[in-house]
Amino acid sequence: MTAQEAPTPTVRMWFDPTCPWAWMTSRWLGEVAEVRGLDVDWRVMSLAVLNEGRDLPESYAARMPRSMRLTRLVTAARAEGGDAVVKPLYDALGERIHHAARKDDDAIVAEALAAVGLPASLADETDAHDEALRASHAEAIDLVGDDVGTPVVAVGDVAFFGPVISPAPTGEEALRLFDGVVAAASVDGFFELKRTRTRGPQFATEGEAA
């Protein structure tokens, strides 16, 4: 049985909207999902929650309020509009945050909500859905451990941190990588494969298909 003929796996991805590496992974996984007909379950994890109580470099610590705001936003959006709004909202946020490198979060949030057809009132940050946010985050950490970050991708019941990629592969290369992840997940004792990153996130042109 070839990889293309194998049963379609259940795939979940946890992301923090502020993480450029998660954005890269989501572009790859979105392309694979379209070609292979995967129904990806897009879920939130929060770098702000992950790093609570940790001694962080000042420049990195300064990013945590943004992480908390945007992961709260996506969690509130899921509560308002259901699972179907999560990926479109993530796409709308990511195009502005990562491709356009914008920092004007009030405008970014307002525009993203409008683009997805969600109420503008969701822009008001509250802790009303923090229990759901922390539960989603904990689900990812329970699968991979707390010595990793975002993204987390699960194939069936097996999850990994990553893949960490730049640029996001497309076409046959994207499918080969996915088949490799599926193969790794099928090996009970496989835990880690890593090399030093030699480049930062390389974003595609704004507006390209996710």
Short mmCIF file of N, CA and C in Angstrom, two decimals, residues 62-198:
data_model
loop_
_atom_site.label_atom_id
_atom_site.label_comp_id
_atom_site.label_asym_id
_atom_site.label_seq_id
_atom_site.Cartn_x
_atom_site.Cartn_y
_atom_site.Cartn_z
N ALA A 62 8.68 40.56 26.16
CA ALA A 62 7.83 41.64 25.67
C ALA A 62 6.80 41.16 24.65
N ARG A 63 7.02 39.97 24.09
CA ARG A 63 6.10 39.42 23.11
C ARG A 63 4.94 38.66 23.74
N MET A 64 5.04 38.36 25.03
CA MET A 64 4.04 37.50 25.66
C MET A 64 2.65 38.14 25.76
N PRO A 65 2.53 39.44 26.04
CA PRO A 65 1.17 40.02 26.05
C PRO A 65 0.46 39.88 24.70
N ARG A 66 1.20 40.02 23.62
CA ARG A 66 0.60 39.85 22.30
C ARG A 66 0.13 38.40 22.11
N SER A 67 0.96 37.46 22.55
CA SER A 67 0.57 36.06 22.47
C SER A 67 -0.73 35.80 23.23
N MET A 68 -0.80 36.31 24.45
CA MET A 68 -2.00 36.07 25.25
C MET A 68 -3.23 36.72 24.60
N ARG A 69 -3.06 37.93 24.10
CA ARG A 69 -4.20 38.61 23.49
C ARG A 69 -4.74 37.84 22.30
N LEU A 70 -3.85 37.39 21.42
CA LEU A 70 -4.31 36.77 20.19
C LEU A 70 -4.76 35.33 20.39
N THR A 71 -4.17 34.62 21.33
CA THR A 71 -4.68 33.28 21.61
C THR A 71 -6.03 33.36 22.32
N ARG A 72 -6.21 34.36 23.15
CA ARG A 72 -7.55 34.59 23.73
C ARG A 72 -8.55 34.91 22.63
N LEU A 73 -8.14 35.71 21.67
CA LEU A 73 -9.02 36.08 20.57
C LEU A 73 -9.49 34.85 19.79
N VAL A 74 -8.56 34.00 19.41
CA VAL A 74 -8.93 32.82 18.62
C VAL A 74 -9.80 31.88 19.44
N THR A 75 -9.53 31.76 20.72
CA THR A 75 -10.35 30.91 21.58
C THR A 75 -11.76 31.46 21.70
N ALA A 76 -11.88 32.78 21.86
CA ALA A 76 -13.20 33.40 21.91
C ALA A 76 -13.94 33.24 20.59
N ALA A 77 -13.20 33.33 19.48
CA ALA A 77 -13.81 33.18 18.16
C ALA A 77 -14.36 31.77 17.99
N ARG A 78 -13.61 30.77 18.46
CA ARG A 78 -14.10 29.39 18.38
C ARG A 78 -15.40 29.24 19.18
N ALA A 79 -15.44 29.85 20.37
CA ALA A 79 -16.65 29.77 21.19
C ALA A 79 -17.83 30.46 20.49
N GLU A 80 -17.54 31.51 19.76
CA GLU A 80 -18.60 32.28 19.08
C GLU A 80 -19.05 31.60 17.80
N GLY A 81 -18.10 31.18 16.98
CA GLY A 81 -18.43 30.72 15.64
C GLY A 81 -18.16 29.27 15.34
N GLY A 82 -17.61 28.53 16.31
CA GLY A 82 -17.33 27.12 16.10
C GLY A 82 -15.98 26.87 15.46
N ASP A 83 -15.67 25.60 15.28
CA ASP A 83 -14.36 25.21 14.75
C ASP A 83 -14.08 25.79 13.37
N ALA A 84 -15.13 25.98 12.58
CA ALA A 84 -14.95 26.38 11.19
C ALA A 84 -14.32 27.76 11.04
N VAL A 85 -14.39 28.61 12.06
CA VAL A 85 -13.85 29.96 11.93
C VAL A 85 -12.38 30.05 12.32
N VAL A 86 -11.84 29.00 12.93
CA VAL A 86 -10.50 29.09 13.50
C VAL A 86 -9.44 29.29 12.42
N LYS A 87 -9.42 28.45 11.40
CA LYS A 87 -8.41 28.56 10.36
C LYS A 87 -8.56 29.86 9.56
N PRO A 88 -9.76 30.25 9.13
CA PRO A 88 -9.87 31.53 8.43
C PRO A 88 -9.40 32.72 9.26
N LEU A 89 -9.70 32.71 10.55
CA LEU A 89 -9.23 33.80 11.40
C LEU A 89 -7.72 33.77 11.53
N TYR A 90 -7.15 32.59 11.72
CA TYR A 90 -5.70 32.44 11.77
C TYR A 90 -5.06 32.96 10.49
N ASP A 91 -5.64 32.62 9.35
CA ASP A 91 -5.11 33.10 8.07
C ASP A 91 -5.14 34.62 8.00
N ALA A 92 -6.26 35.20 8.42
CA ALA A 92 -6.41 36.66 8.36
C ALA A 92 -5.42 37.36 9.29
N LEU A 93 -5.22 36.80 10.46
CA LEU A 93 -4.23 37.37 11.39
C LEU A 93 -2.82 37.20 10.83
N GLY A 94 -2.51 36.00 10.37
CA GLY A 94 -1.14 35.71 9.93
C GLY A 94 -0.71 36.52 8.72
N GLU A 95 -1.62 36.76 7.79
CA GLU A 95 -1.27 37.58 6.63
C GLU A 95 -0.80 38.97 7.07
N ARG A 96 -1.44 39.48 8.10
CA ARG A 96 -1.10 40.83 8.58
C ARG A 96 0.11 40.82 9.51
N ILE A 97 0.20 39.82 10.36
CA ILE A 97 1.29 39.77 11.34
C ILE A 97 2.61 39.34 10.70
N HIS A 98 2.55 38.29 9.89
CA HIS A 98 3.79 37.70 9.37
C HIS A 98 4.16 38.22 7.99
N HIS A 99 3.23 38.21 7.06
CA HIS A 99 3.56 38.69 5.71
C HIS A 99 3.75 40.20 5.68
N ALA A 100 2.82 40.92 6.29
CA ALA A 100 2.89 42.38 6.26
C ALA A 100 3.73 42.96 7.39
N ALA A 101 4.12 42.11 8.36
CA ALA A 101 4.97 42.53 9.49
C ALA A 101 4.39 43.73 10.23
N ARG A 102 3.07 43.72 10.40
CA ARG A 102 2.42 44.83 11.08
C ARG A 102 2.44 44.65 12.59
N LYS A 103 2.42 45.74 13.31
CA LYS A 103 2.43 45.73 14.78
C LYS A 103 1.19 46.40 15.38
N ASP A 104 0.35 46.97 14.54
CA ASP A 104 -0.83 47.71 15.01
C ASP A 104 -1.95 46.72 15.33
N ASP A 105 -1.85 46.09 16.49
CA ASP A 105 -2.72 44.96 16.80
C ASP A 105 -4.19 45.32 16.87
N ASP A 106 -4.53 46.52 17.32
CA ASP A 106 -5.94 46.89 17.35
C ASP A 106 -6.54 46.84 15.95
N ALA A 107 -5.83 47.38 14.98
CA ALA A 107 -6.32 47.37 13.60
C ALA A 107 -6.27 45.96 13.02
N ILE A 108 -5.21 45.22 13.32
CA ILE A 108 -5.09 43.85 12.82
C ILE A 108 -6.27 43.01 13.28
N VAL A 109 -6.58 43.09 14.56
CA VAL A 109 -7.68 42.29 15.11
C VAL A 109 -9.01 42.71 14.50
N ALA A 110 -9.25 44.00 14.41
CA ALA A 110 -10.51 44.48 13.84
C ALA A 110 -10.67 44.02 12.40
N GLU A 111 -9.61 44.14 11.62
CA GLU A 111 -9.66 43.74 10.20
C GLU A 111 -9.86 42.24 10.06
N ALA A 112 -9.16 41.47 10.88
CA ALA A 112 -9.27 40.01 10.79
C ALA A 112 -10.66 39.53 11.16
N LEU A 113 -11.24 40.10 12.21
CA LEU A 113 -12.60 39.73 12.59
C LEU A 113 -13.59 40.07 11.47
N ALA A 114 -13.43 41.24 10.89
CA ALA A 114 -14.32 41.65 9.80
C ALA A 114 -14.18 40.73 8.60
N ALA A 115 -12.94 40.32 8.31
CA ALA A 115 -12.69 39.47 7.15
C ALA A 115 -13.38 38.12 7.28
N VAL A 116 -13.51 37.64 8.53
CA VAL A 116 -14.11 36.33 8.77
C VAL A 116 -15.59 36.44 9.10
N GLY A 117 -16.08 37.66 9.25
CA GLY A 117 -17.49 37.86 9.55
C GLY A 117 -17.86 37.62 11.00
N LEU A 118 -16.90 37.86 11.90
CA LEU A 118 -17.14 37.69 13.33
C LEU A 118 -17.42 39.04 13.99
N PRO A 119 -18.12 39.04 15.12
CA PRO A 119 -18.48 40.31 15.77
C PRO A 119 -17.26 41.11 16.19
N ALA A 120 -17.32 42.41 15.97
CA ALA A 120 -16.22 43.30 16.36
C ALA A 120 -16.00 43.29 17.86
N SER A 121 -17.01 42.92 18.62
CA SER A 121 -16.89 42.90 20.08
C SER A 121 -15.86 41.90 20.57
N LEU A 122 -15.52 40.91 19.75
CA LEU A 122 -14.51 39.93 20.16
C LEU A 122 -13.13 40.55 20.29
N ALA A 123 -12.96 41.76 19.77
CA ALA A 123 -11.67 42.43 19.87
C ALA A 123 -11.34 42.83 21.30
N ASP A 124 -12.34 42.91 22.13
CA ASP A 124 -12.13 43.29 23.53
C ASP A 124 -11.53 42.11 24.28
N GLU A 125 -10.28 42.25 24.71
CA GLU A 125 -9.61 41.13 25.38
C GLU A 125 -10.19 40.90 26.77
N THR A 126 -10.57 39.66 27.03
CA THR A 126 -11.04 39.27 28.36
C THR A 126 -10.47 37.90 28.69
N ASP A 127 -10.64 37.52 29.96
CA ASP A 127 -10.20 36.18 30.37
C ASP A 127 -11.37 35.20 30.42
N ALA A 128 -12.46 35.54 29.74
CA ALA A 128 -13.68 34.75 29.83
C ALA A 128 -13.50 33.32 29.33
N HIS A 129 -12.58 33.13 28.38
CA HIS A 129 -12.39 31.81 27.80
C HIS A 129 -11.02 31.22 28.15
N ASP A 130 -10.42 31.72 29.20
CA ASP A 130 -9.08 31.24 29.56
C ASP A 130 -9.08 29.76 29.94
N GLU A 131 -10.15 29.28 30.52
CA GLU A 131 -10.20 27.85 30.87
C GLU A 131 -10.09 27.00 29.61
N ALA A 132 -10.81 27.37 28.56
CA ALA A 132 -10.75 26.64 27.29
C ALA A 132 -9.38 26.80 26.64
N LEU A 133 -8.82 28.00 26.69
CA LEU A 133 -7.49 28.24 26.14
C LEU A 133 -6.46 27.36 26.82
N ARG A 134 -6.47 27.35 28.13
CA ARG A 134 -5.48 26.56 28.87
C ARG A 134 -5.69 25.06 28.67
N ALA A 135 -6.93 24.65 28.51
CA ALA A 135 -7.20 23.24 28.26
C ALA A 135 -6.66 22.82 26.89
N SER A 136 -6.84 23.68 25.87
CA SER A 136 -6.30 23.39 24.55
C SER A 136 -4.78 23.34 24.57
N HIS A 137 -4.19 24.31 25.26
CA HIS A 137 -2.72 24.35 25.39
C HIS A 137 -2.23 23.09 26.11
N ALA A 138 -2.89 22.74 27.19
CA ALA A 138 -2.47 21.58 27.98
C ALA A 138 -2.56 20.29 27.18
N GLU A 139 -3.53 20.21 26.29
CA GLU A 139 -3.67 19.01 25.47
C GLU A 139 -2.43 18.81 24.60
N ALA A 140 -1.94 19.90 24.02
CA ALA A 140 -0.72 19.80 23.21
C ALA A 140 0.49 19.43 24.06
N ILE A 141 0.64 20.09 25.20
CA ILE A 141 1.79 19.84 26.05
C ILE A 141 1.76 18.43 26.61
N ASP A 142 0.58 17.92 26.93
CA ASP A 142 0.47 16.55 27.42
C ASP A 142 0.95 15.55 26.39
N LEU A 143 0.81 15.90 25.11
CA LEU A 143 1.23 14.99 24.04
C LEU A 143 2.73 15.04 23.78
N VAL A 144 3.35 16.22 23.95
CA VAL A 144 4.75 16.36 23.53
C VAL A 144 5.71 16.72 24.66
N GLY A 145 5.21 17.16 25.82
CA GLY A 145 6.09 17.59 26.90
C GLY A 145 6.29 19.09 26.88
N ASP A 146 6.78 19.62 28.00
CA ASP A 146 6.85 21.09 28.13
C ASP A 146 8.21 21.67 27.75
N ASP A 147 9.08 20.87 27.13
CA ASP A 147 10.38 21.39 26.71
C ASP A 147 10.37 21.75 25.22
N VAL A 148 9.18 21.99 24.68
CA VAL A 148 9.04 22.37 23.28
C VAL A 148 8.20 23.64 23.20
N GLY A 149 7.89 24.06 21.99
CA GLY A 149 7.06 25.24 21.80
C GLY A 149 6.01 24.98 20.75
N THR A 150 5.72 25.97 19.96
CA THR A 150 4.73 25.87 18.89
C THR A 150 5.45 25.92 17.54
N PRO A 151 5.04 25.16 16.56
CA PRO A 151 3.80 24.40 16.47
C PRO A 151 3.91 22.99 17.04
N VAL A 152 2.76 22.40 17.30
CA VAL A 152 2.65 20.98 17.61
C VAL A 152 1.69 20.39 16.59
N VAL A 153 2.12 19.29 15.95
CA VAL A 153 1.29 18.60 14.97
C VAL A 153 1.10 17.16 15.45
N ALA A 154 -0.15 16.72 15.46
CA ALA A 154 -0.47 15.34 15.84
C ALA A 154 -1.03 14.59 14.65
N VAL A 155 -0.50 13.39 14.44
CA VAL A 155 -1.03 12.47 13.43
C VAL A 155 -1.61 11.30 14.20
N GLY A 156 -2.93 11.21 14.20
CA GLY A 156 -3.56 10.23 15.08
C GLY A 156 -3.31 10.61 16.52
N ASP A 157 -2.79 9.67 17.29
CA ASP A 157 -2.54 9.90 18.70
C ASP A 157 -1.09 10.28 18.99
N VAL A 158 -0.28 10.43 17.96
CA VAL A 158 1.14 10.74 18.13
C VAL A 158 1.40 12.18 17.69
N ALA A 159 2.05 12.94 18.56
CA ALA A 159 2.29 14.36 18.26
C ALA A 159 3.78 14.67 18.34
N PHE A 160 4.18 15.67 17.57
CA PHE A 160 5.56 16.16 17.55
C PHE A 160 5.55 17.68 17.62
N PHE A 161 6.63 18.23 18.17
CA PHE A 161 6.92 19.65 17.97
C PHE A 161 7.44 19.80 16.56
N GLY A 162 6.81 20.69 15.81
CA GLY A 162 7.24 20.88 14.42
C GLY A 162 6.26 20.22 13.45
N PRO A 163 6.69 20.02 12.20
CA PRO A 163 8.02 20.27 11.68
C PRO A 163 8.34 21.77 11.58
N VAL A 164 9.59 22.10 11.86
CA VAL A 164 10.09 23.47 11.75
C VAL A 164 10.69 23.61 10.36
N ILE A 165 10.09 24.45 9.53
CA ILE A 165 10.45 24.51 8.12
C ILE A 165 10.51 25.95 7.63
N SER A 166 11.37 26.21 6.67
CA SER A 166 11.44 27.52 6.04
C SER A 166 12.23 27.41 4.74
N PRO A 167 11.61 27.80 3.64
CA PRO A 167 10.21 28.21 3.49
C PRO A 167 9.28 27.01 3.56
N ALA A 168 7.99 27.26 3.61
CA ALA A 168 7.02 26.17 3.64
C ALA A 168 7.07 25.43 2.30
N PRO A 169 7.32 24.12 2.31
CA PRO A 169 7.37 23.39 1.04
C PRO A 169 6.01 23.33 0.37
N THR A 170 6.03 23.22 -0.93
CA THR A 170 4.80 23.16 -1.72
C THR A 170 4.85 21.96 -2.65
N GLY A 171 3.74 21.68 -3.28
CA GLY A 171 3.68 20.63 -4.29
C GLY A 171 4.10 19.28 -3.76
N GLU A 172 4.84 18.55 -4.59
CA GLU A 172 5.27 17.20 -4.22
C GLU A 172 6.18 17.20 -3.00
N GLU A 173 6.95 18.26 -2.84
CA GLU A 173 7.83 18.34 -1.67
C GLU A 173 7.00 18.39 -0.39
N ALA A 174 5.91 19.13 -0.41
CA ALA A 174 5.04 19.21 0.76
C ALA A 174 4.45 17.85 1.08
N LEU A 175 4.04 17.11 0.06
CA LEU A 175 3.45 15.79 0.28
C LEU A 175 4.49 14.80 0.79
N ARG A 176 5.71 14.88 0.28
CA ARG A 176 6.76 13.98 0.77
C ARG A 176 7.04 14.21 2.24
N LEU A 177 7.09 15.48 2.64
CA LEU A 177 7.32 15.79 4.05
C LEU A 177 6.19 15.24 4.90
N PHE A 178 4.96 15.42 4.46
CA PHE A 178 3.83 14.92 5.24
C PHE A 178 3.89 13.40 5.36
N ASP A 179 4.21 12.72 4.28
CA ASP A 179 4.32 11.26 4.34
C ASP A 179 5.42 10.83 5.31
N GLY A 180 6.49 11.64 5.38
CA GLY A 180 7.56 11.35 6.33
C GLY A 180 7.10 11.50 7.77
N VAL A 181 6.30 12.54 8.02
CA VAL A 181 5.77 12.75 9.37
C VAL A 181 4.84 11.60 9.75
N VAL A 182 4.00 11.19 8.81
CA VAL A 182 3.10 10.06 9.07
C VAL A 182 3.90 8.80 9.36
N ALA A 183 4.97 8.58 8.57
CA ALA A 183 5.81 7.40 8.79
C ALA A 183 6.47 7.44 10.16
N ALA A 184 6.98 8.61 10.56
CA ALA A 184 7.63 8.74 11.86
C ALA A 184 6.64 8.47 12.98
N ALA A 185 5.42 8.95 12.81
CA ALA A 185 4.40 8.76 13.83
C ALA A 185 4.01 7.30 13.98
N SER A 186 4.27 6.51 12.96
CA SER A 186 3.90 5.09 13.02
C SER A 186 4.92 4.25 13.78
N VAL A 187 6.07 4.83 14.10
CA VAL A 187 7.12 4.11 14.82
C VAL A 187 7.02 4.45 16.29
N ASP A 188 6.69 3.48 17.12
CA ASP A 188 6.40 3.72 18.52
C ASP A 188 7.54 4.38 19.27
N GLY A 189 8.77 4.01 18.97
CA GLY A 189 9.90 4.52 19.74
C GLY A 189 10.56 5.76 19.16
N PHE A 190 9.97 6.35 18.10
CA PHE A 190 10.58 7.54 17.50
C PHE A 190 10.22 8.78 18.31
N PHE A 191 11.24 9.59 18.66
CA PHE A 191 11.00 10.79 19.47
C PHE A 191 11.51 12.07 18.82
N GLU A 192 12.71 12.06 18.24
CA GLU A 192 13.30 13.34 17.86
C GLU A 192 14.27 13.17 16.70
N LEU A 193 14.25 14.15 15.81
CA LEU A 193 15.19 14.26 14.70
C LEU A 193 15.40 15.74 14.49
N LYS A 194 16.65 16.23 14.57
CA LYS A 194 16.84 17.68 14.60
C LYS A 194 18.18 18.07 14.00
N ARG A 195 18.22 19.28 13.42
CA ARG A 195 19.48 19.90 13.02
C ARG A 195 19.36 21.40 13.26
N THR A 196 20.50 22.08 13.30
CA THR A 196 20.52 23.51 13.59
C THR A 196 19.88 24.29 12.44
N ARG A 197 19.03 25.25 12.79
CA ARG A 197 18.41 26.10 11.76
C ARG A 197 19.45 27.03 11.17
N THR A 198 19.45 27.15 9.85
CA THR A 198 20.39 28.03 9.16
C THR A 198 19.71 29.20 8.47
#
